[in-house]
Coordinates of C-alpha atoms in Angstrom, one line a residue:
Chain A
M1 CA 34.3 89.5 117.5
S2 CA 30.8 90.5 118.5
R3 CA 28.1 88.0 118.2
D4 CA 24.4 88.1 118.0
S5 CA 23.4 87.6 121.6
T6 CA 20.4 85.5 120.5
S7 CA 22.7 83.0 118.8
P8 CA 22.8 79.7 120.7
A9 CA 26.6 80.1 120.5
A10 CA 26.5 83.5 121.9
V11 CA 29.3 82.7 124.3
G12 CA 31.5 81.1 121.6
H13 CA 35.1 80.3 121.7
E14 CA 36.4 83.6 120.4
A15 CA 38.8 85.7 122.3
F16 CA 37.5 89.0 123.5
A17 CA 38.9 92.1 125.2
A18 CA 38.1 92.5 128.9
P19 CA 39.1 96.0 129.8
L20 CA 38.6 95.8 133.6
L21 CA 40.8 92.7 133.7
A22 CA 43.4 94.4 131.5
G23 CA 43.6 97.2 134.0
C24 CA 44.2 94.7 136.8
L25 CA 46.9 92.8 134.9
G26 CA 48.5 96.0 133.8
R27 CA 50.3 96.1 137.1
L28 CA 52.2 93.0 136.0
E29 CA 53.3 94.8 132.9
A30 CA 54.7 97.5 135.1
G31 CA 56.8 95.0 136.9
E32 CA 54.7 94.7 140.1
R33 CA 54.2 91.4 141.8
L34 CA 50.7 90.1 141.7
E35 CA 49.1 87.2 143.6
V36 CA 46.2 85.8 141.6
L37 CA 43.7 83.1 142.6
D38 CA 41.8 81.5 139.7
L39 CA 38.7 79.7 140.8
G40 CA 38.7 77.8 137.5
P41 CA 40.6 74.8 136.3
P42 CA 44.2 74.7 135.4
R43 CA 44.8 76.1 132.0
A44 CA 48.0 75.9 130.0
A45 CA 47.3 79.3 128.5
N46 CA 46.9 81.0 131.9
V47 CA 50.1 79.6 133.2
A48 CA 51.9 80.5 130.0
H49 CA 50.5 84.0 130.0
L50 CA 51.2 84.8 133.6
S51 CA 54.6 83.2 133.9
R52 CA 56.1 86.0 132.0
Y53 CA 55.5 88.2 135.0
R54 CA 56.2 88.3 138.7
C55 CA 53.1 86.3 139.6
R56 CA 51.9 83.7 142.0
L57 CA 48.9 81.9 140.5
G58 CA 46.6 79.9 142.8
I59 CA 44.4 77.5 141.0
A60 CA 41.3 76.3 142.9
D61 CA 39.8 74.1 140.2
A62 CA 36.5 74.6 141.9
L63 CA 34.1 75.0 139.0
A64 CA 32.7 71.6 139.5
E65 CA 32.7 71.6 143.3
L66 CA 31.1 75.0 143.9
P67 CA 27.7 74.3 142.3
A68 CA 27.4 71.0 144.2
L69 CA 28.1 72.7 147.4
A70 CA 25.5 75.3 147.0
G71 CA 22.6 73.0 147.9
G72 CA 23.3 72.9 151.6
D73 CA 22.8 75.5 154.3
A74 CA 25.5 77.9 155.2
A75 CA 26.5 76.2 158.4
S76 CA 26.9 72.8 157.0
A77 CA 28.6 74.1 153.9
A78 CA 31.3 76.0 155.7
P79 CA 33.7 73.1 156.1
E80 CA 33.1 72.1 152.6
I81 CA 33.8 75.5 151.1
E82 CA 36.9 75.7 153.3
A83 CA 38.1 72.4 151.8
I84 CA 37.4 73.7 148.3
L85 CA 39.0 77.1 148.8
P86 CA 41.4 76.7 151.8
A87 CA 43.1 79.7 153.3
S88 CA 46.4 78.3 152.3
L89 CA 45.5 78.4 148.6
F90 CA 44.0 81.9 148.9
A91 CA 47.1 83.1 150.7
G92 CA 47.5 86.8 150.0
A93 CA 45.6 86.9 146.8
Q94 CA 45.2 90.4 145.4
L95 CA 43.1 89.4 142.5
V96 CA 40.5 86.7 142.4
L97 CA 39.3 85.4 139.0
C98 CA 35.7 84.4 139.3
W99 CA 34.9 83.3 135.8
D100 CA 32.1 81.0 134.7
V101 CA 31.0 80.5 138.3
L102 CA 28.3 82.9 139.4
E103 CA 25.7 82.1 136.8
Y104 CA 25.9 78.4 137.8
L105 CA 25.2 79.1 141.5
P106 CA 21.9 79.7 143.2
E107 CA 21.6 82.9 145.3
Q108 CA 22.7 81.1 148.5
G109 CA 25.7 79.7 146.7
I110 CA 26.8 83.2 145.6
R111 CA 26.3 84.5 149.1
M112 CA 28.4 81.7 150.6
L113 CA 31.2 82.1 148.1
G114 CA 31.3 85.9 148.5
N115 CA 31.3 85.6 152.2
H116 CA 34.1 83.0 152.2
L117 CA 36.2 85.0 149.8
R118 CA 35.7 88.1 151.8
D119 CA 36.8 86.3 155.0
L120 CA 40.0 85.4 153.3
A121 CA 40.6 88.6 151.5
R122 CA 42.7 91.5 152.7
P123 CA 42.0 95.2 152.2
G124 CA 42.3 96.0 148.5
T125 CA 41.7 92.5 147.2
E126 CA 39.9 92.6 143.8
L127 CA 37.4 90.2 142.5
H128 CA 37.0 90.0 138.8
A129 CA 33.9 88.2 137.5
L130 CA 32.6 87.3 134.1
V131 CA 28.9 86.6 134.0
A132 CA 26.7 85.6 131.1
Y133 CA 24.1 88.3 131.0
G134 CA 23.2 89.2 127.5
T135 CA 23.6 85.7 126.1
S136 CA 21.0 83.1 125.3
R137 CA 23.1 80.0 125.9
V138 CA 25.9 78.9 128.1
A139 CA 27.6 75.6 128.4
T140 CA 25.7 73.1 130.5
H141 CA 28.5 72.9 132.9
P142 CA 31.1 75.6 133.5
T143 CA 34.2 75.3 131.5
G144 CA 36.1 78.4 132.4
Y145 CA 38.1 80.9 130.4
E146 CA 41.7 81.3 129.5
L147 CA 44.0 84.2 129.2
V148 CA 45.2 85.0 125.7
A149 CA 47.0 88.0 124.2
E150 CA 43.7 89.5 123.0
G151 CA 42.2 89.2 126.5
V152 CA 40.1 86.2 127.5
R153 CA 38.9 83.2 125.6
P154 CA 36.1 80.8 126.7
A155 CA 37.3 77.3 127.1
P156 CA 35.4 75.1 124.7
A157 CA 32.6 72.9 125.9
G158 CA 32.0 69.5 124.4
A159 CA 30.8 69.5 120.8
D160 CA 27.6 67.7 121.7
D161 CA 26.8 70.0 124.7
P162 CA 23.3 71.4 124.0
G163 CA 24.0 74.2 126.5
R164 CA 21.5 75.8 128.7
T165 CA 19.8 79.1 129.3
P166 CA 21.9 81.2 131.6
R167 CA 20.5 82.6 134.8
R168 CA 20.8 86.2 134.1
I169 CA 22.1 88.0 137.1
S170 CA 21.8 91.8 137.0
S171 CA 24.3 94.1 138.4
G172 CA 22.0 95.2 141.2
E173 CA 21.2 91.6 142.1
L174 CA 24.9 90.7 142.2
Q175 CA 25.7 93.6 144.5
R176 CA 22.9 92.5 146.8
L177 CA 24.3 89.0 146.9
L178 CA 27.8 90.2 147.5
P179 CA 27.3 92.8 150.2
D180 CA 30.8 92.7 151.5
W181 CA 32.3 93.4 148.1
Q182 CA 32.1 96.9 146.6
L183 CA 31.4 97.1 142.9
E184 CA 34.1 99.2 141.4
R185 CA 32.9 99.0 137.8
S186 CA 31.0 96.8 135.4
V187 CA 31.1 96.6 131.6
L188 CA 28.7 94.8 129.3
L189 CA 30.9 93.3 126.6
R190 CA 29.9 92.9 123.0
N191 CA 29.6 89.2 123.3
G192 CA 27.0 89.5 126.0
L193 CA 29.2 88.8 129.0
Q194 CA 29.1 91.2 131.8
E195 CA 32.5 92.0 133.3
Y196 CA 32.6 93.0 136.9
L197 CA 35.3 94.3 139.2
F198 CA 34.7 94.3 142.9
H199 CA 37.0 95.1 145.7
T200 CA 37.0 94.7 149.5
Chain B
M1 CA 62.0 57.4 158.9
A2 CA 63.6 55.3 156.2
M3 CA 66.0 57.0 153.8
F4 CA 67.0 55.8 150.4
D5 CA 70.2 57.0 148.7
M6 CA 70.6 56.3 145.1
G7 CA 74.1 56.1 143.8
R8 CA 75.5 58.4 141.2
R9 CA 75.5 57.2 137.6
G10 CA 78.1 57.9 135.1
S11 CA 75.7 59.7 132.9
G12 CA 75.1 62.5 135.3
S13 CA 78.1 64.6 134.6
E14 CA 78.1 68.3 134.8
H15 CA 78.9 68.6 131.2
E16 CA 76.0 66.4 130.3
R17 CA 73.8 68.4 132.5
E18 CA 74.8 71.6 130.8
L19 CA 74.0 70.0 127.4
E20 CA 70.6 69.0 128.7
D21 CA 70.0 72.5 130.0
E22 CA 70.7 73.9 126.6
A23 CA 68.3 71.5 125.0
L24 CA 65.6 72.3 127.6
S25 CA 66.1 76.0 127.2
D26 CA 65.1 75.8 123.5
N27 CA 61.5 75.6 124.6
A28 CA 61.9 77.0 127.9
G29 CA 59.3 79.3 128.2
V30 CA 56.3 78.6 129.5
G31 CA 53.1 77.4 128.3
P32 CA 52.0 74.0 127.3
V33 CA 54.6 71.4 128.0
A34 CA 57.3 71.8 125.5
P35 CA 57.7 68.9 123.1
D36 CA 61.3 68.6 124.1
W37 CA 60.4 66.9 127.3
E38 CA 60.1 63.2 127.0
A39 CA 59.8 60.6 129.7
P40 CA 63.0 58.8 130.3
G41 CA 63.6 56.3 127.5
K42 CA 61.7 58.1 124.9
A43 CA 63.3 60.1 122.2
G44 CA 64.4 63.4 123.5
V45 CA 66.7 65.0 126.0
R46 CA 65.6 62.7 128.7
S47 CA 66.7 59.6 126.9
R48 CA 69.5 58.8 129.3
E49 CA 69.3 56.1 131.9
A50 CA 67.1 56.6 134.8
A51 CA 66.4 54.5 137.8
V52 CA 62.9 53.2 138.1
I53 CA 60.6 52.6 141.0
G54 CA 58.2 50.0 139.7
P55 CA 54.5 49.9 140.1
S56 CA 54.5 47.4 142.9
I57 CA 57.0 49.3 145.1
H58 CA 56.0 51.4 148.0
I59 CA 58.6 53.5 149.6
D60 CA 57.9 55.4 152.8
G61 CA 60.6 57.8 153.9
T62 CA 63.2 60.0 152.5
L63 CA 64.3 59.1 149.0
K64 CA 67.6 60.7 147.8
G65 CA 69.6 60.2 144.8
E66 CA 72.1 61.4 142.3
E67 CA 70.6 60.2 139.1
D68 CA 67.4 60.6 137.3
L69 CA 64.5 58.7 138.6
L70 CA 61.2 57.5 137.2
I71 CA 58.5 56.7 139.8
E72 CA 55.8 54.3 138.7
G73 CA 55.1 53.0 142.2
R74 CA 54.2 54.8 145.4
V75 CA 56.4 57.1 147.4
T76 CA 55.5 58.7 150.7
G77 CA 57.7 61.1 152.5
T78 CA 60.3 63.3 150.8
V79 CA 62.1 63.0 147.5
Q80 CA 65.4 64.8 147.0
L81 CA 67.2 64.4 143.8
R82 CA 69.0 67.7 144.0
E83 CA 70.5 68.2 140.5
H84 CA 68.6 65.4 138.7
S85 CA 65.3 64.9 137.2
L86 CA 62.3 63.1 138.5
T87 CA 59.4 61.8 136.4
V88 CA 56.3 60.7 138.2
G89 CA 55.0 58.3 135.6
S90 CA 51.4 57.7 134.8
K91 CA 51.1 55.0 137.4
G92 CA 53.2 56.8 140.0
Q93 CA 51.7 58.1 143.3
V94 CA 53.7 60.5 145.3
E95 CA 52.7 61.8 148.7
A96 CA 55.8 63.9 149.3
N97 CA 57.5 67.2 148.9
V98 CA 59.8 66.8 145.9
Y99 CA 63.1 68.6 145.4
A100 CA 64.8 68.1 142.0
H101 CA 66.4 69.8 139.2
T102 CA 63.5 69.1 136.8
I103 CA 60.2 67.4 137.7
M104 CA 57.7 66.0 135.2
V105 CA 54.4 64.7 136.5
E106 CA 52.2 62.3 134.6
G107 CA 50.7 60.6 137.6
Q108 CA 49.5 61.6 141.0
V109 CA 51.3 63.9 143.4
D110 CA 50.1 65.2 146.8
G111 CA 52.8 67.5 148.0
D112 CA 54.8 70.5 147.0
L113 CA 57.1 70.4 144.0
Y114 CA 60.4 72.4 144.0
G115 CA 62.2 72.4 140.7
S116 CA 65.4 74.3 140.6
E117 CA 65.1 74.4 136.8
R118 CA 61.7 73.3 135.7
V119 CA 58.4 71.6 136.6
G120 CA 56.0 70.2 134.0
V121 CA 52.5 68.9 134.6
R122 CA 51.2 66.6 131.9
S123 CA 47.5 66.3 131.0
S124 CA 47.2 62.9 132.8
A125 CA 48.6 64.3 136.0
R126 CA 46.7 65.0 139.2
V127 CA 48.5 67.3 141.5
R128 CA 47.5 68.8 144.8
G129 CA 50.2 71.0 146.2
N130 CA 52.3 74.0 145.3
I131 CA 54.8 74.4 142.5
T132 CA 57.9 76.5 142.8
A133 CA 60.2 76.6 139.8
P134 CA 61.7 79.2 137.4
R135 CA 59.8 77.5 134.6
V136 CA 56.5 75.8 134.9
S137 CA 54.5 74.2 132.1
L138 CA 51.1 72.6 132.4
E139 CA 48.9 70.8 129.9
D140 CA 45.2 71.3 129.6
G141 CA 43.4 68.4 131.1
A142 CA 45.6 68.1 134.1
R143 CA 44.0 68.3 137.5
F144 CA 45.8 70.7 139.7
K145 CA 44.9 72.4 142.9
G146 CA 47.5 74.6 144.4
A147 CA 49.6 77.6 143.7
I148 CA 52.3 78.1 141.1
E149 CA 55.0 80.5 142.1
M150 CA 56.4 82.2 139.0
D151 CA 58.0 85.3 140.4
P152 CA 61.7 84.8 139.7
E153 CA 62.7 86.6 142.9
A154 CA 60.3 84.5 145.0
V155 CA 61.4 81.3 143.3
E156 CA 65.0 82.0 144.0
A157 CA 64.3 82.9 147.6
A158 CA 62.3 79.7 148.1
L159 CA 64.9 77.5 146.4
G160 CA 67.9 79.2 148.0
T161 CA 69.4 80.0 144.7
R162 CA 69.3 83.8 144.9
G163 CA 73.0 84.3 145.3
K164 CA 74.0 81.7 142.8
A165 CA 71.6 83.1 140.3
D166 CA 73.0 86.6 140.7
A167 CA 76.5 85.3 140.4
K168 CA 75.8 83.3 137.3
A169 CA 73.9 86.1 135.8
G170 CA 76.8 88.4 136.4
A171 CA 79.2 85.9 134.9
E172 CA 77.1 85.1 131.9
P173 CA 75.6 88.2 130.4
G174 CA 72.2 87.6 129.1
T175 CA 71.5 84.8 131.5
G176 CA 68.2 85.6 133.1
A177 CA 67.7 85.0 136.8
G178 CA 65.0 82.5 135.9
R179 CA 67.5 80.4 134.0
A180 CA 70.3 80.6 136.4
S181 CA 69.5 78.3 139.2
T182 CA 71.1 75.0 139.1
A183 CA 71.4 73.9 142.7
G184 CA 68.5 72.1 144.2
P185 CA 67.1 73.0 147.6
G186 CA 67.9 69.6 148.8
A187 CA 71.3 70.8 149.8
S188 CA 69.9 72.7 152.7
A189 CA 67.2 70.3 153.4
T190 CA 69.4 67.2 153.6
G191 CA 72.5 68.6 155.2
A192 CA 75.3 66.1 155.7
E193 CA 73.3 63.2 154.4
A194 CA 74.0 64.3 150.9
S195 CA 77.2 62.3 150.9
S196 CA 75.4 59.5 149.3
G197 CA 77.4 59.0 146.2
Q198 CA 78.6 55.6 147.2
A199 CA 75.2 54.5 148.4
S200 CA 74.6 51.8 145.8
S201 CA 74.5 52.5 142.2
S202 CA 74.1 48.8 141.6
Q203 CA 71.4 48.6 144.2
G204 CA 69.7 51.9 143.6
S205 CA 69.7 51.5 139.8
P206 CA 68.4 49.2 137.3
S207 CA 70.6 46.3 136.6
P208 CA 73.1 46.8 133.7
S209 CA 70.9 44.9 131.4
A210 CA 68.0 46.9 132.4
G211 CA 70.0 50.1 132.1
G212 CA 70.6 49.2 128.6
Q213 CA 67.0 49.6 127.7
S214 CA 65.0 52.7 128.0
A215 CA 63.4 53.5 131.2
G216 CA 60.3 54.2 129.3
K217 CA 60.2 50.6 128.2
T218 CA 60.9 49.5 131.7
A219 CA 58.1 51.5 133.0
A220 CA 55.8 50.2 130.3
G221 CA 56.9 46.7 130.7
G222 CA 54.4 45.9 133.3
A223 CA 54.2 45.7 137.0
Q224 CA 56.1 42.5 137.3
K225 CA 59.2 43.7 135.5
G226 CA 59.1 47.1 137.2
A227 CA 58.8 45.4 140.5
K228 CA 61.8 43.1 139.8
E229 CA 64.1 45.9 138.8
S230 CA 63.1 48.6 141.2
G231 CA 62.5 46.2 144.0
E232 CA 66.2 45.4 144.3
P233 CA 67.2 48.6 145.9
A234 CA 64.2 48.5 148.2
S235 CA 64.9 45.1 149.5
G236 CA 68.5 44.7 149.7
G237 CA 71.8 46.2 150.9
K238 CA 72.2 49.2 152.9
E239 CA 68.9 50.8 152.2
R240 CA 66.0 50.3 154.4
N241 CA 62.4 50.1 153.3
A242 CA 60.0 51.2 155.9
G243 CA 57.1 50.3 153.6
S244 CA 56.4 47.2 151.8
G245 CA 55.5 46.3 148.3
S246 CA 51.9 46.6 147.8
S247 CA 51.7 43.5 145.7

């Protein structure tokens, strides 16, 4: 399961365990209702996985829109980010899946996203992030991840995608960019991804 | 607002519905769209006749019916098929909240989908809205922005099937709540206007000759044919068409 982090395919397509996520989803196994907002695209595997439980799954399909938005200033971007992530979609989300997003955003974009999500969140809302940190290559454009029995699996990029060097965001830098979110825990996974769990 | 009532077809018996439910339940779970689901006219459980709204038809208003329906045209307003299935074909554009027994989307929908049994979103679909159904399947490649309610209790509450599900679960041991709902929410939404059985099966349905062929073929037969067949209920008889054909 582990890969050489210097390999161009460091973030491959293999499933990997994400212990912090497993902890969050464990509540579903216990029969609790959970409202989840996935910032990524719709995935059959995610729907299949979560529909076994008492779950409301919001799908923002925002991976392509968020990087484009990040070029503007905060004031002009506010209506746009509201359109991308409307309050109606967020609803009462208790868990936000922020996968394959942050390494594609500039600092300002991460701030705007964090602030917007914080405005929509309620006390106790958790933000789960997967960020390429110890990897040498990521897909040129974000592709997202999908839930599988083993944990999480990267969605495949195009076969001819040369990939690109990820913008390595350290834990400290991420905390600085998300001041309204408290870092609960982070784990560097064997495949070079850093798993984060924040909460409001 | 215009309202369309589609007449009941002989193929929509309760017995047949139960048989179809059994067939659907084989792959009921969840996950990628089960291979048992076929568009009307193709081999599969949805091979029975379905009315077709052809590509050139635009309906603006409340569309109600008591038979299966394939939309390849444009519908704006509300769609209430209660205990029947709706397929939004690859050319279909629906800007409406949809209430049906089963809903399959291959085209474009902007609105909320309420399936008392199941909602499926195919890879070619573009959906913006929320889905509420006991069983939801979605194919990779589909565009979807919205929320999927999968909590059986919340689904039953939203569909108004809570009591019925409980009763059925009690009467049929082993029947899960998620499988129990059979009544569409259209009942409460439509009120007295549900008495549409006599509306116009000949008007609201493809002609007998068209009915003899698969709806899938009808849909694939091109805009002209689809317009001719599905244009009949829109232009004639008791029904009113607030919109107009777009071509």
